[in-house]
Amino acid sequence: MNARRDLPVVLAAFALLAPLLAAPASAQFSGLRADSAAEPCASATTRDAALSCVRDSVSALSRAVGAKDAAQIERLTDSVRQGSEAARRAARALPASERGGGYMLGVERAAWELGEAARTGRTGELSRRYEALTVAARPIGDALRSPDLGELLTRASDAVDAVAAETSRPDPKTCAKTLRVTDIAEGLKAHRYTDSEVQLINQRVSGDLMHWYQHESYETKDPALCAQSSVIEGLFMNRSSNASKSGGWTCREWNNEKSFTYALITRGPGLEEHCRRYMAFAYPDMTEAGREKSCAIIAKNYEDPKELCAKLVPDEIAPEKLPACLSEFRRYRPNDPQKVCGELKGDMPYWQERCLSLTSFANAFTKKDPSLCGDHELCRLYMNDWAPYGKRYEAKIKAAMCSIPADAKSSDAARARGLLETAAGLARDEPARAR
């Protein structure tokens, strides 16, 4: 079905049902807190008891999401996560054939995403996040409470609102002419995109966005760009090891590492300072004295990787890491890139590209010949020749962003129609409600 043609139908159908939404949330969901009271899921000692707690929490969440009750959503998503963990703990005592439960990790993830949306005030995402949770919980969801008419209409309302927002976006040609890359982060921070658009930005644009911010901030030395990238990091990298960090940590860590490796290759001033700053980001558990000692060794011995690594073992790195240490520091001297980086072929494309860029830059810098960079972006960045790549990424990001509203609109229109059809089915036996 054509989303643009069918949008008026969706809106009209919703308009007919809209009076049913007029009842205050307190009337529709007055039993919420009493219904959801239960023993903490974390205390469940059997797998079935834990799964029952998860099931009850997911059922209660349906009403909390409809009421947009952020505090209750946070509490209940905590219960889901605790129950999922308890179920996996209890399952360890069962025979392998009876454990199952691998899907519980998906339940935990979906519950966390719903709770985060509530905690950060992203109310437009609640319905879709809840639906993702119910899909993840389906293996234990036979007894999940069926949604009532009010909940379905609330979700349909959210979907119709999303379609209206997506319809109002500039057409792709206008978008491509007016959109700036920095507008995207600003829009995400201000919640200007619908949940469907955010999901598509994650899938199609987030990696290129972070790449652009990292390289552009390094080239311009503008710390504001890394600060702005924090919204990309928070939305799309929140399950990484950097989840607890904020303020553009990933971008700043990337810049610190690149400043350190640049200083290593160019024998530039401030090598030890760059080293200590990088170590503080990359190895936060390392003591200040340990960072100073390691960076002093590196600064004094970087011309001879073998000597350098020998002095780092065993106090600073484990003996078994010696080959990796040698491999790393050989990349910072003029060498044959293919010979130095050959061992990284196969399943390590990122690390191989990094190695090739570093070794190519060592050659290009020594001979003052940018052509030795080939098509390695980091090498070109170090040689102050990244601008063509930056334009290429900007064009790619804009093209992807400008195509997203139409796809999101189609998805949300279909979702609204499905919810309204389900609502009509529930109301079929009640003529007044059906009308």
CSV table of C-alpha atoms in Angstrom, one decimal:
chain,number,residue,atom,x,y,z
A,1,MET,CA,0.0,0.0,0.0
A,2,ASN,CA,1.2,3.5,-0.7
A,3,ALA,CA,2.0,5.3,2.6
A,4,ARG,CA,1.3,8.8,1.3
A,5,ARG,CA,-2.1,7.8,-0.3
A,6,ASP,CA,-3.2,5.8,2.8
A,7,LEU,CA,-2.1,8.4,5.4
A,8,PRO,CA,-5.5,10.3,5.2
A,9,VAL,CA,-7.3,6.9,5.8
A,10,VAL,CA,-5.2,6.2,8.8
A,11,LEU,CA,-5.8,9.7,10.2
A,12,ALA,CA,-9.5,9.5,9.5
A,13,ALA,CA,-9.8,6.2,11.2
A,14,PHE,CA,-7.9,7.5,14.2
A,15,ALA,CA,-10.1,10.6,14.3
A,16,LEU,CA,-13.2,8.4,14.6
A,17,LEU,CA,-11.6,6.5,17.5
A,18,ALA,CA,-10.0,9.6,19.2
A,19,PRO,CA,-12.8,10.3,21.6
A,20,LEU,CA,-12.0,7.1,23.4
A,21,LEU,CA,-8.7,8.6,24.3
A,22,ALA,CA,-10.3,11.5,26.1
A,23,ALA,CA,-10.5,9.5,29.4
A,24,PRO,CA,-7.7,10.6,31.7
A,25,ALA,CA,-4.8,8.3,32.1
A,26,SER,CA,-5.6,7.8,35.7
A,27,ALA,CA,-9.0,6.4,34.8
A,28,GLN,CA,-7.6,4.0,32.2
A,29,PHE,CA,-4.7,2.8,34.3
A,30,SER,CA,-5.9,3.2,37.9
A,31,GLY,CA,-5.0,-0.4,38.8
A,32,LEU,CA,-1.4,-0.1,37.6
A,33,ARG,CA,0.6,0.0,40.8
A,34,ALA,CA,-1.5,-2.5,42.7
A,35,ASP,CA,-1.4,-5.0,39.8
A,36,SER,CA,2.4,-4.8,39.4
A,37,ALA,CA,3.2,-5.3,43.1
A,38,ALA,CA,5.3,-8.4,43.5
A,39,GLU,CA,8.3,-9.9,45.2
A,40,PRO,CA,11.5,-8.5,43.7
A,41,CYS,CA,12.4,-10.6,40.7
A,42,ALA,CA,16.0,-10.9,41.8
A,43,SER,CA,14.9,-13.1,44.8
A,44,ALA,CA,13.5,-15.8,42.5
A,45,THR,CA,15.2,-19.1,43.2
A,46,THR,CA,13.8,-21.2,40.3
A,47,ARG,CA,13.8,-20.6,36.6
A,48,ASP,CA,10.1,-20.8,36.4
A,49,ALA,CA,9.5,-18.4,39.2
A,50,ALA,CA,11.9,-15.9,37.6
A,51,LEU,CA,10.3,-16.2,34.2
A,52,SER,CA,6.9,-15.7,35.9
A,53,CYS,CA,8.1,-12.5,37.4
A,54,VAL,CA,9.4,-11.4,34.0
A,55,ARG,CA,6.1,-12.2,32.5
A,56,ASP,CA,4.2,-10.3,35.1
A,57,SER,CA,6.5,-7.3,34.8
A,58,VAL,CA,6.1,-7.2,31.0
A,59,SER,CA,2.3,-7.3,31.4
A,60,ALA,CA,2.3,-4.4,33.8
A,61,LEU,CA,4.6,-2.5,31.6
A,62,SER,CA,1.9,-2.4,28.9
A,63,ARG,CA,-0.2,-0.1,31.1
A,64,ALA,CA,2.7,1.9,32.3
A,65,VAL,CA,3.8,2.6,28.7
A,66,GLY,CA,0.2,3.6,27.8
A,67,ALA,CA,0.2,6.1,30.7
A,68,LYS,CA,3.8,7.3,29.9
A,69,ASP,CA,4.6,6.7,33.6
A,70,ALA,CA,8.4,7.0,33.5
A,71,ALA,CA,9.0,6.1,37.1
A,72,GLN,CA,6.9,3.0,36.8
A,73,ILE,CA,8.5,2.0,33.6
A,74,GLU,CA,12.0,2.3,35.1
A,75,ARG,CA,10.9,0.2,38.1
A,76,LEU,CA,9.3,-2.5,36.0
A,77,THR,CA,12.2,-2.7,33.4
A,78,ASP,CA,14.5,-3.2,36.4
A,79,SER,CA,12.3,-6.1,37.5
A,80,VAL,CA,12.5,-7.6,34.0
A,81,ARG,CA,16.3,-7.4,34.0
A,82,GLN,CA,16.5,-8.9,37.5
A,83,GLY,CA,14.2,-11.7,36.6
A,84,SER,CA,16.1,-12.4,33.4
A,85,GLU,CA,19.4,-12.6,35.4
A,86,ALA,CA,17.7,-14.8,38.0
A,87,ALA,CA,16.3,-17.2,35.4
A,88,ARG,CA,19.8,-17.6,33.8
A,89,ARG,CA,21.3,-18.2,37.2
A,90,ALA,CA,18.7,-20.8,38.1
A,91,ALA,CA,19.0,-22.5,34.7
A,92,ARG,CA,22.7,-23.3,35.3
A,93,ALA,CA,21.6,-26.1,37.6
A,94,LEU,CA,19.4,-27.7,35.0
A,95,PRO,CA,20.5,-30.3,32.3
A,96,ALA,CA,21.7,-28.5,29.2
A,97,SER,CA,18.6,-29.7,27.2
A,98,GLU,CA,16.3,-28.0,29.7
A,99,ARG,CA,18.1,-24.7,30.2
A,100,GLY,CA,17.0,-22.7,27.1
A,101,GLY,CA,16.8,-19.1,28.0
A,102,GLY,CA,19.4,-17.8,25.6
A,103,TYR,CA,16.8,-15.4,24.4
A,104,MET,CA,16.7,-13.8,27.9
A,105,LEU,CA,19.7,-11.7,27.0
A,106,GLY,CA,17.5,-10.2,24.3
A,107,VAL,CA,14.8,-9.6,26.9
A,108,GLU,CA,17.3,-7.8,29.1
A,109,ARG,CA,18.6,-5.6,26.3
A,110,ALA,CA,15.1,-4.6,25.2
A,111,ALA,CA,14.1,-3.9,28.8
A,112,TRP,CA,17.1,-1.7,29.2
A,113,GLU,CA,16.3,0.3,26.1
A,114,LEU,CA,12.8,0.8,27.2
A,115,GLY,CA,13.9,2.0,30.6
A,116,GLU,CA,16.5,4.3,29.1
A,117,ALA,CA,13.9,5.9,26.9
A,118,ALA,CA,11.7,6.5,29.9
A,119,ARG,CA,14.6,7.8,32.0
A,120,THR,CA,15.8,10.3,29.4
A,121,GLY,CA,12.3,11.6,28.6
A,122,ARG,CA,12.1,10.1,25.1
A,123,THR,CA,8.3,9.4,25.4
A,124,GLY,CA,7.8,9.1,21.6
A,125,GLU,CA,9.9,5.9,21.7
A,126,LEU,CA,8.0,4.1,24.5
A,127,SER,CA,5.4,2.2,22.4
A,128,ARG,CA,7.9,0.8,20.0
A,129,ARG,CA,10.4,-0.1,22.7
A,130,TYR,CA,7.7,-1.9,24.5
A,131,GLU,CA,6.7,-3.8,21.4
A,132,ALA,CA,10.3,-4.8,20.9
A,133,LEU,CA,10.3,-6.1,24.5
A,134,THR,CA,7.2,-8.2,24.0
A,135,VAL,CA,8.7,-9.7,20.8
A,136,ALA,CA,11.9,-10.7,22.7
A,137,ALA,CA,9.8,-12.1,25.6
A,138,ARG,CA,7.5,-14.1,23.4
A,139,PRO,CA,9.0,-17.5,24.3
A,140,ILE,CA,7.6,-16.9,27.8
A,141,GLY,CA,4.8,-14.7,26.8
A,142,ASP,CA,1.8,-17.1,26.5
A,143,ALA,CA,0.2,-15.6,29.6
A,144,LEU,CA,1.0,-12.0,28.8
A,145,ARG,CA,-2.0,-9.9,29.2
A,146,SER,CA,-3.6,-8.9,25.9
A,147,PRO,CA,-3.6,-5.2,25.3
A,148,ASP,CA,-6.9,-3.4,25.9
A,149,LEU,CA,-8.5,-0.9,23.6
A,150,GLY,CA,-7.1,2.2,25.3
A,151,GLU,CA,-3.5,0.9,25.0
A,152,LEU,CA,-3.9,0.1,21.4
A,153,LEU,CA,-5.3,3.5,20.7
A,154,THR,CA,-2.4,5.2,22.6
A,155,ARG,CA,0.1,3.3,20.5
A,156,ALA,CA,-1.8,4.1,17.3
A,157,SER,CA,-1.8,7.8,18.4
A,158,ASP,CA,2.0,7.7,18.7
A,159,ALA,CA,2.3,6.0,15.3
A,160,VAL,CA,0.0,8.5,13.6
A,161,ASP,CA,1.9,11.4,15.2
A,162,ALA,CA,5.1,9.9,13.9
A,163,VAL,CA,3.7,9.7,10.3
A,164,ALA,CA,2.6,13.3,10.5
A,165,ALA,CA,6.1,14.4,11.6
A,166,GLU,CA,7.8,12.3,8.9
A,167,THR,CA,5.4,13.7,6.3
A,168,SER,CA,6.5,17.3,7.2
A,169,ARG,CA,10.2,16.6,6.5
A,170,PRO,CA,11.8,18.4,3.5
A,171,ASP,CA,11.7,16.5,0.2
A,172,PRO,CA,15.0,14.7,-0.5
A,173,LYS,CA,16.3,17.3,-3.0
A,174,THR,CA,15.7,20.2,-0.6
A,175,CYS,CA,17.1,18.1,2.3
A,176,ALA,CA,20.3,17.4,0.4
A,177,LYS,CA,20.9,21.1,-0.2
A,178,THR,CA,20.1,22.4,3.3
A,179,LEU,CA,21.2,19.6,5.7
A,180,ARG,CA,24.5,20.0,7.5
A,181,VAL,CA,26.1,17.0,9.2
A,182,THR,CA,26.0,18.8,12.6
A,183,ASP,CA,22.3,19.3,12.2
A,184,ILE,CA,21.8,15.6,12.8
A,185,ALA,CA,23.3,15.5,16.2
A,186,GLU,CA,21.4,18.7,17.2
A,187,GLY,CA,18.2,17.1,16.0
A,188,LEU,CA,18.9,13.9,17.9
A,189,LYS,CA,19.6,15.8,21.1
A,190,ALA,CA,16.4,17.8,20.7
A,191,HIS,CA,14.3,14.7,20.0
A,192,ARG,CA,13.3,16.1,16.6
A,193,TYR,CA,13.3,12.6,14.9
A,194,THR,CA,10.7,10.0,15.4
A,195,ASP,CA,11.6,6.6,16.9
A,196,SER,CA,11.5,5.0,13.4
A,197,GLU,CA,13.8,7.6,12.1
A,198,VAL,CA,16.2,7.1,15.0
A,199,GLN,CA,16.3,3.4,14.3
A,200,LEU,CA,17.1,4.0,10.7
A,201,ILE,CA,19.8,6.6,11.6
A,202,ASN,CA,21.4,4.0,13.8
A,203,GLN,CA,21.3,1.4,11.0
A,204,ARG,CA,22.4,3.6,8.1
A,205,VAL,CA,24.2,6.6,9.4
A,206,SER,CA,25.6,6.2,12.9
A,207,GLY,CA,28.9,4.6,11.9
A,208,ASP,CA,29.7,7.2,9.3
A,209,LEU,CA,28.7,10.0,11.7
A,210,MET,CA,31.1,8.9,14.3
A,211,HIS,CA,33.8,8.4,11.7
A,212,TRP,CA,33.2,12.0,10.4
A,213,TYR,CA,33.2,13.5,13.9
A,214,GLN,CA,36.5,11.8,14.9
A,215,HIS,CA,38.4,12.8,11.7
A,216,GLU,CA,36.9,16.3,11.4
A,217,SER,CA,37.6,17.1,15.1
A,218,TYR,CA,41.2,15.9,14.7
A,219,GLU,CA,41.7,17.9,11.5
A,220,THR,CA,40.1,21.1,12.9
A,221,LYS,CA,41.3,20.7,16.5
A,222,ASP,CA,37.8,21.8,17.6
A,223,PRO,CA,36.8,20.1,20.9
A,224,ALA,CA,33.2,21.2,20.4
A,225,LEU,CA,32.8,18.6,17.7
A,226,CYS,CA,33.7,15.8,20.1
A,227,ALA,CA,31.3,17.2,22.7
A,228,GLN,CA,28.6,17.3,20.1
A,229,SER,CA,29.2,13.7,19.1
A,230,SER,CA,28.3,12.6,22.6
A,231,VAL,CA,24.6,12.2,21.5
A,232,ILE,CA,25.7,9.8,18.8
A,233,GLU,CA,27.7,7.9,21.3
A,234,GLY,CA,24.9,7.8,23.9
A,235,LEU,CA,22.2,6.7,21.5
A,236,PHE,CA,24.1,4.2,19.3
A,237,MET,CA,27.0,3.0,21.4
A,238,ASN,CA,25.4,2.5,24.7
A,239,ARG,CA,26.0,-1.2,25.0
A,240,SER,CA,29.8,-0.8,24.4
A,241,SER,CA,32.4,-0.9,27.1
A,242,ASN,CA,32.2,2.9,27.1
A,243,ALA,CA,28.5,2.9,28.3
A,244,SER,CA,29.2,4.8,31.5
A,245,LYS,CA,31.3,7.5,29.8
A,246,SER,CA,29.9,10.7,28.4
A,247,GLY,CA,30.8,14.0,26.8
A,248,GLY,CA,32.1,12.5,23.6
A,249,TRP,CA,34.5,10.1,25.3
A,250,THR,CA,34.8,7.9,22.2
A,251,CYS,CA,35.7,10.8,20.0
A,252,ARG,CA,38.2,12.3,22.5
A,253,GLU,CA,39.8,8.9,23.1
A,254,TRP,CA,40.2,8.4,19.3
A,255,ASN,CA,41.8,11.9,19.1
A,256,ASN,CA,44.2,11.2,22.0
A,257,GLU,CA,45.3,7.9,20.5
A,258,LYS,CA,45.9,9.5,17.0
A,259,SER,CA,47.8,12.4,18.6
A,260,PHE,CA,50.0,9.9,20.4
A,261,THR,CA,50.7,7.8,17.3
A,262,TYR,CA,51.4,10.9,15.2
A,263,ALA,CA,53.9,12.1,17.8
A,264,LEU,CA,55.5,8.6,17.8
A,265,ILE,CA,56.0,8.6,14.0
A,266,THR,CA,57.1,12.2,13.6
A,267,ARG,CA,59.2,12.3,16.7
A,268,GLY,CA,57.2,15.3,17.5
A,269,PRO,CA,57.4,17.5,20.6
A,270,GLY,CA,55.4,16.5,23.7
A,271,LEU,CA,55.5,12.8,23.0
A,272,GLU,CA,55.5,11.9,26.7
A,273,GLU,CA,52.5,14.2,27.3
A,274,HIS,CA,50.6,12.7,24.4
A,275,CYS,CA,51.4,9.3,25.7
A,276,ARG,CA,50.2,9.9,29.2
A,277,ARG,CA,47.0,11.5,28.0
A,278,TYR,CA,46.3,8.5,25.8
A,279,MET,CA,47.2,6.0,28.5
A,280,ALA,CA,44.8,7.8,30.9
A,281,PHE,CA,42.0,7.2,28.4
A,282,ALA,CA,42.9,3.7,27.2
A,283,TYR,CA,44.1,2.2,30.5
A,284,PRO,CA,42.1,3.9,33.2
A,285,ASP,CA,43.1,1.3,35.8
A,286,MET,CA,46.8,2.1,35.3
A,287,THR,CA,48.3,4.3,38.1
A,288,GLU,CA,49.7,7.7,37.3
A,289,ALA,CA,53.2,6.4,38.2
A,290,GLY,CA,52.7,3.5,35.9
A,291,ARG,CA,51.7,5.8,33.0
A,292,GLU,CA,54.7,8.0,33.6
A,293,LYS,CA,57.1,5.0,33.7
A,294,SER,CA,55.7,3.4,30.5
A,295,CYS,CA,55.7,6.7,28.6
A,296,ALA,CA,59.2,7.5,29.6
A,297,ILE,CA,60.3,4.1,28.3
A,298,ILE,CA,58.5,4.7,25.0
A,299,ALA,CA,59.9,8.2,24.6
A,300,LYS,CA,63.4,7.0,25.1
A,301,ASN,CA,63.3,3.8,23.0
A,302,TYR,CA,60.7,4.2,20.2
A,303,GLU,CA,63.5,4.1,17.6
A,304,ASP,CA,64.1,0.5,18.6
A,305,PRO,CA,60.9,-1.6,19.1
A,306,LYS,CA,62.8,-4.6,20.3
A,307,GLU,CA,64.6,-2.6,23.0
A,308,LEU,CA,61.4,-0.7,23.9
A,309,CYS,CA,59.3,-3.8,24.4
A,310,ALA,CA,62.0,-5.6,26.3
A,311,LYS,CA,62.0,-2.8,28.9
A,312,LEU,CA,58.2,-2.9,29.2
A,313,VAL,CA,58.3,-6.6,30.1
A,314,PRO,CA,57.4,-7.8,32.7
A,315,ASP,CA,56.5,-4.8,34.8
A,316,GLU,CA,54.3,-2.9,32.3
A,317,ILE,CA,53.1,-5.7,30.0
A,318,ALA,CA,52.9,-9.5,30.4
A,319,PRO,CA,55.7,-11.6,28.8
A,320,GLU,CA,53.2,-13.3,26.5
A,321,LYS,CA,52.3,-9.8,25.0
A,322,LEU,CA,55.8,-9.3,23.8
A,323,PRO,CA,55.1,-10.3,20.2
A,324,ALA,CA,52.1,-8.0,20.1
A,325,CYS,CA,54.2,-5.2,21.5
A,326,LEU,CA,56.8,-5.7,18.8
A,327,SER,CA,54.2,-5.8,16.1
A,328,GLU,CA,52.6,-2.6,17.3
A,329,PHE,CA,55.7,-0.5,17.5
A,330,ARG,CA,57.1,-1.6,14.2
A,331,ARG,CA,54.2,0.1,12.6
A,332,TYR,CA,55.6,3.5,13.6
A,333,ARG,CA,58.8,3.2,11.6
A,334,PRO,CA,59.3,3.2,7.9
A,335,ASN,CA,58.6,-0.3,6.7
A,336,ASP,CA,56.9,-2.4,4.1
A,337,PRO,CA,53.2,-2.0,5.1
A,338,GLN,CA,52.2,-5.4,3.6
A,339,LYS,CA,55.0,-7.2,5.5
A,340,VAL,CA,54.3,-5.5,8.8
A,341,CYS,CA,50.5,-5.8,8.6
A,342,GLY,CA,50.1,-9.1,6.8
A,343,GLU,CA,49.3,-11.0,10.0
A,344,LEU,CA,46.2,-8.9,10.4
A,345,LYS,CA,44.5,-10.1,7.3
A,346,GLY,CA,41.2,-11.9,7.4
A,347,ASP,CA,38.9,-11.2,10.3
A,348,MET,CA,40.6,-8.0,11.5
A,349,PRO,CA,39.9,-5.4,8.7
A,350,TYR,CA,39.8,-2.4,11.1
A,351,TRP,CA,43.2,-3.2,12.7
A,352,GLN,CA,44.7,-4.1,9.4
A,353,GLU,CA,43.6,-0.7,7.9
A,354,ARG,CA,45.0,1.1,11.0
A,355,CYS,CA,48.3,-0.7,10.6
A,356,LEU,CA,48.5,0.0,6.9
A,357,SER,CA,47.7,3.7,7.5
A,358,LEU,CA,50.3,4.1,10.3
A,359,THR,CA,53.1,2.3,8.3
A,360,SER,CA,52.2,4.2,5.1
A,361,PHE,CA,52.4,7.5,7.0
A,362,ALA,CA,55.8,6.6,8.5
A,363,ASN,CA,57.0,6.1,4.9
A,364,ALA,CA,55.2,9.2,3.6
A,365,PHE,CA,56.4,11.5,6.4
A,366,THR,CA,60.0,10.3,6.1
A,367,LYS,CA,60.1,10.8,2.4
A,368,LYS,CA,57.7,13.8,2.4
A,369,ASP,CA,55.6,12.2,-0.2
A,370,PRO,CA,51.8,12.1,0.4
A,371,SER,CA,51.3,9.8,-2.6
A,372,LEU,CA,52.8,7.0,-0.4
A,373,CYS,CA,49.6,7.1,1.6
A,374,GLY,CA,47.7,5.6,-1.2
A,375,ASP,CA,44.0,5.5,-0.2
A,376,HIS,CA,44.5,5.1,3.5
A,377,GLU,CA,42.4,7.8,5.2
A,378,LEU,CA,44.4,8.1,8.5
A,379,CYS,CA,47.6,8.6,6.6
A,380,ARG,CA,45.9,11.3,4.5
A,381,LEU,CA,44.6,12.9,7.7
A,382,TYR,CA,48.1,13.0,9.2
A,383,MET,CA,49.4,14.5,5.9
A,384,ASN,CA,46.7,17.3,6.1
A,385,ASP,CA,44.9,15.8,3.0
A,386,TRP,CA,41.6,14.5,4.5
A,387,ALA,CA,39.3,17.1,3.0
A,388,PRO,CA,38.3,15.0,0.0
A,389,TYR,CA,37.4,12.1,2.3
A,390,GLY,CA,35.4,14.5,4.5
A,391,LYS,CA,33.3,15.7,1.6
A,392,ARG,CA,32.8,12.1,0.5
A,393,TYR,CA,31.4,11.2,4.0
A,394,GLU,CA,29.3,14.3,4.1
A,395,ALA,CA,27.6,13.4,0.8
A,396,LYS,CA,27.1,9.8,1.9
A,397,ILE,CA,25.6,10.8,5.3
A,398,LYS,CA,23.3,13.4,3.6
A,399,ALA,CA,22.0,10.9,1.0
A,400,ALA,CA,21.2,8.4,3.7
A,401,MET,CA,19.5,10.9,6.0
A,402,CYS,CA,17.4,12.4,3.3
A,403,SER,CA,16.0,9.0,2.3
A,404,ILE,CA,15.1,8.0,5.9
A,405,PRO,CA,11.8,10.0,6.4
A,406,ALA,CA,10.0,8.3,3.5
A,407,ASP,CA,11.0,4.8,4.8
A,408,ALA,CA,10.1,5.7,8.4
A,409,LYS,CA,6.7,7.1,7.3
A,410,SER,CA,5.9,3.9,5.4
A,411,SER,CA,6.7,1.8,8.4
A,412,ASP,CA,4.8,3.9,10.9
A,413,ALA,CA,1.7,4.1,8.6
A,414,ALA,CA,1.6,0.3,8.4
A,415,ARG,CA,2.0,0.1,12.1
A,416,ALA,CA,-0.8,2.5,12.8
A,417,ARG,CA,-3.1,0.7,10.4
A,418,GLY,CA,-2.3,-2.6,12.1
A,419,LEU,CA,-3.0,-1.2,15.6
A,420,LEU,CA,-6.3,0.3,14.5
A,421,GLU,CA,-7.4,-2.9,12.9
A,422,THR,CA,-6.6,-4.8,16.1
A,423,ALA,CA,-8.5,-2.2,18.1
A,424,ALA,CA,-11.5,-2.5,15.8
A,425,GLY,CA,-11.3,-6.3,16.3
A,426,LEU,CA,-11.4,-5.9,20.1
A,427,ALA,CA,-14.3,-3.5,19.9
A,428,ARG,CA,-16.3,-5.6,17.4
A,429,ASP,CA,-18.8,-6.9,20.0
A,430,GLU,CA,-19.4,-3.4,21.4
A,431,PRO,CA,-21.1,-1.3,18.7
A,432,ALA,CA,-20.6,2.0,20.4
A,433,ARG,CA,-16.9,1.4,21.0
A,434,ALA,CA,-16.5,0.0,17.5
A,435,ARG,CA,-17.9,3.2,16.0
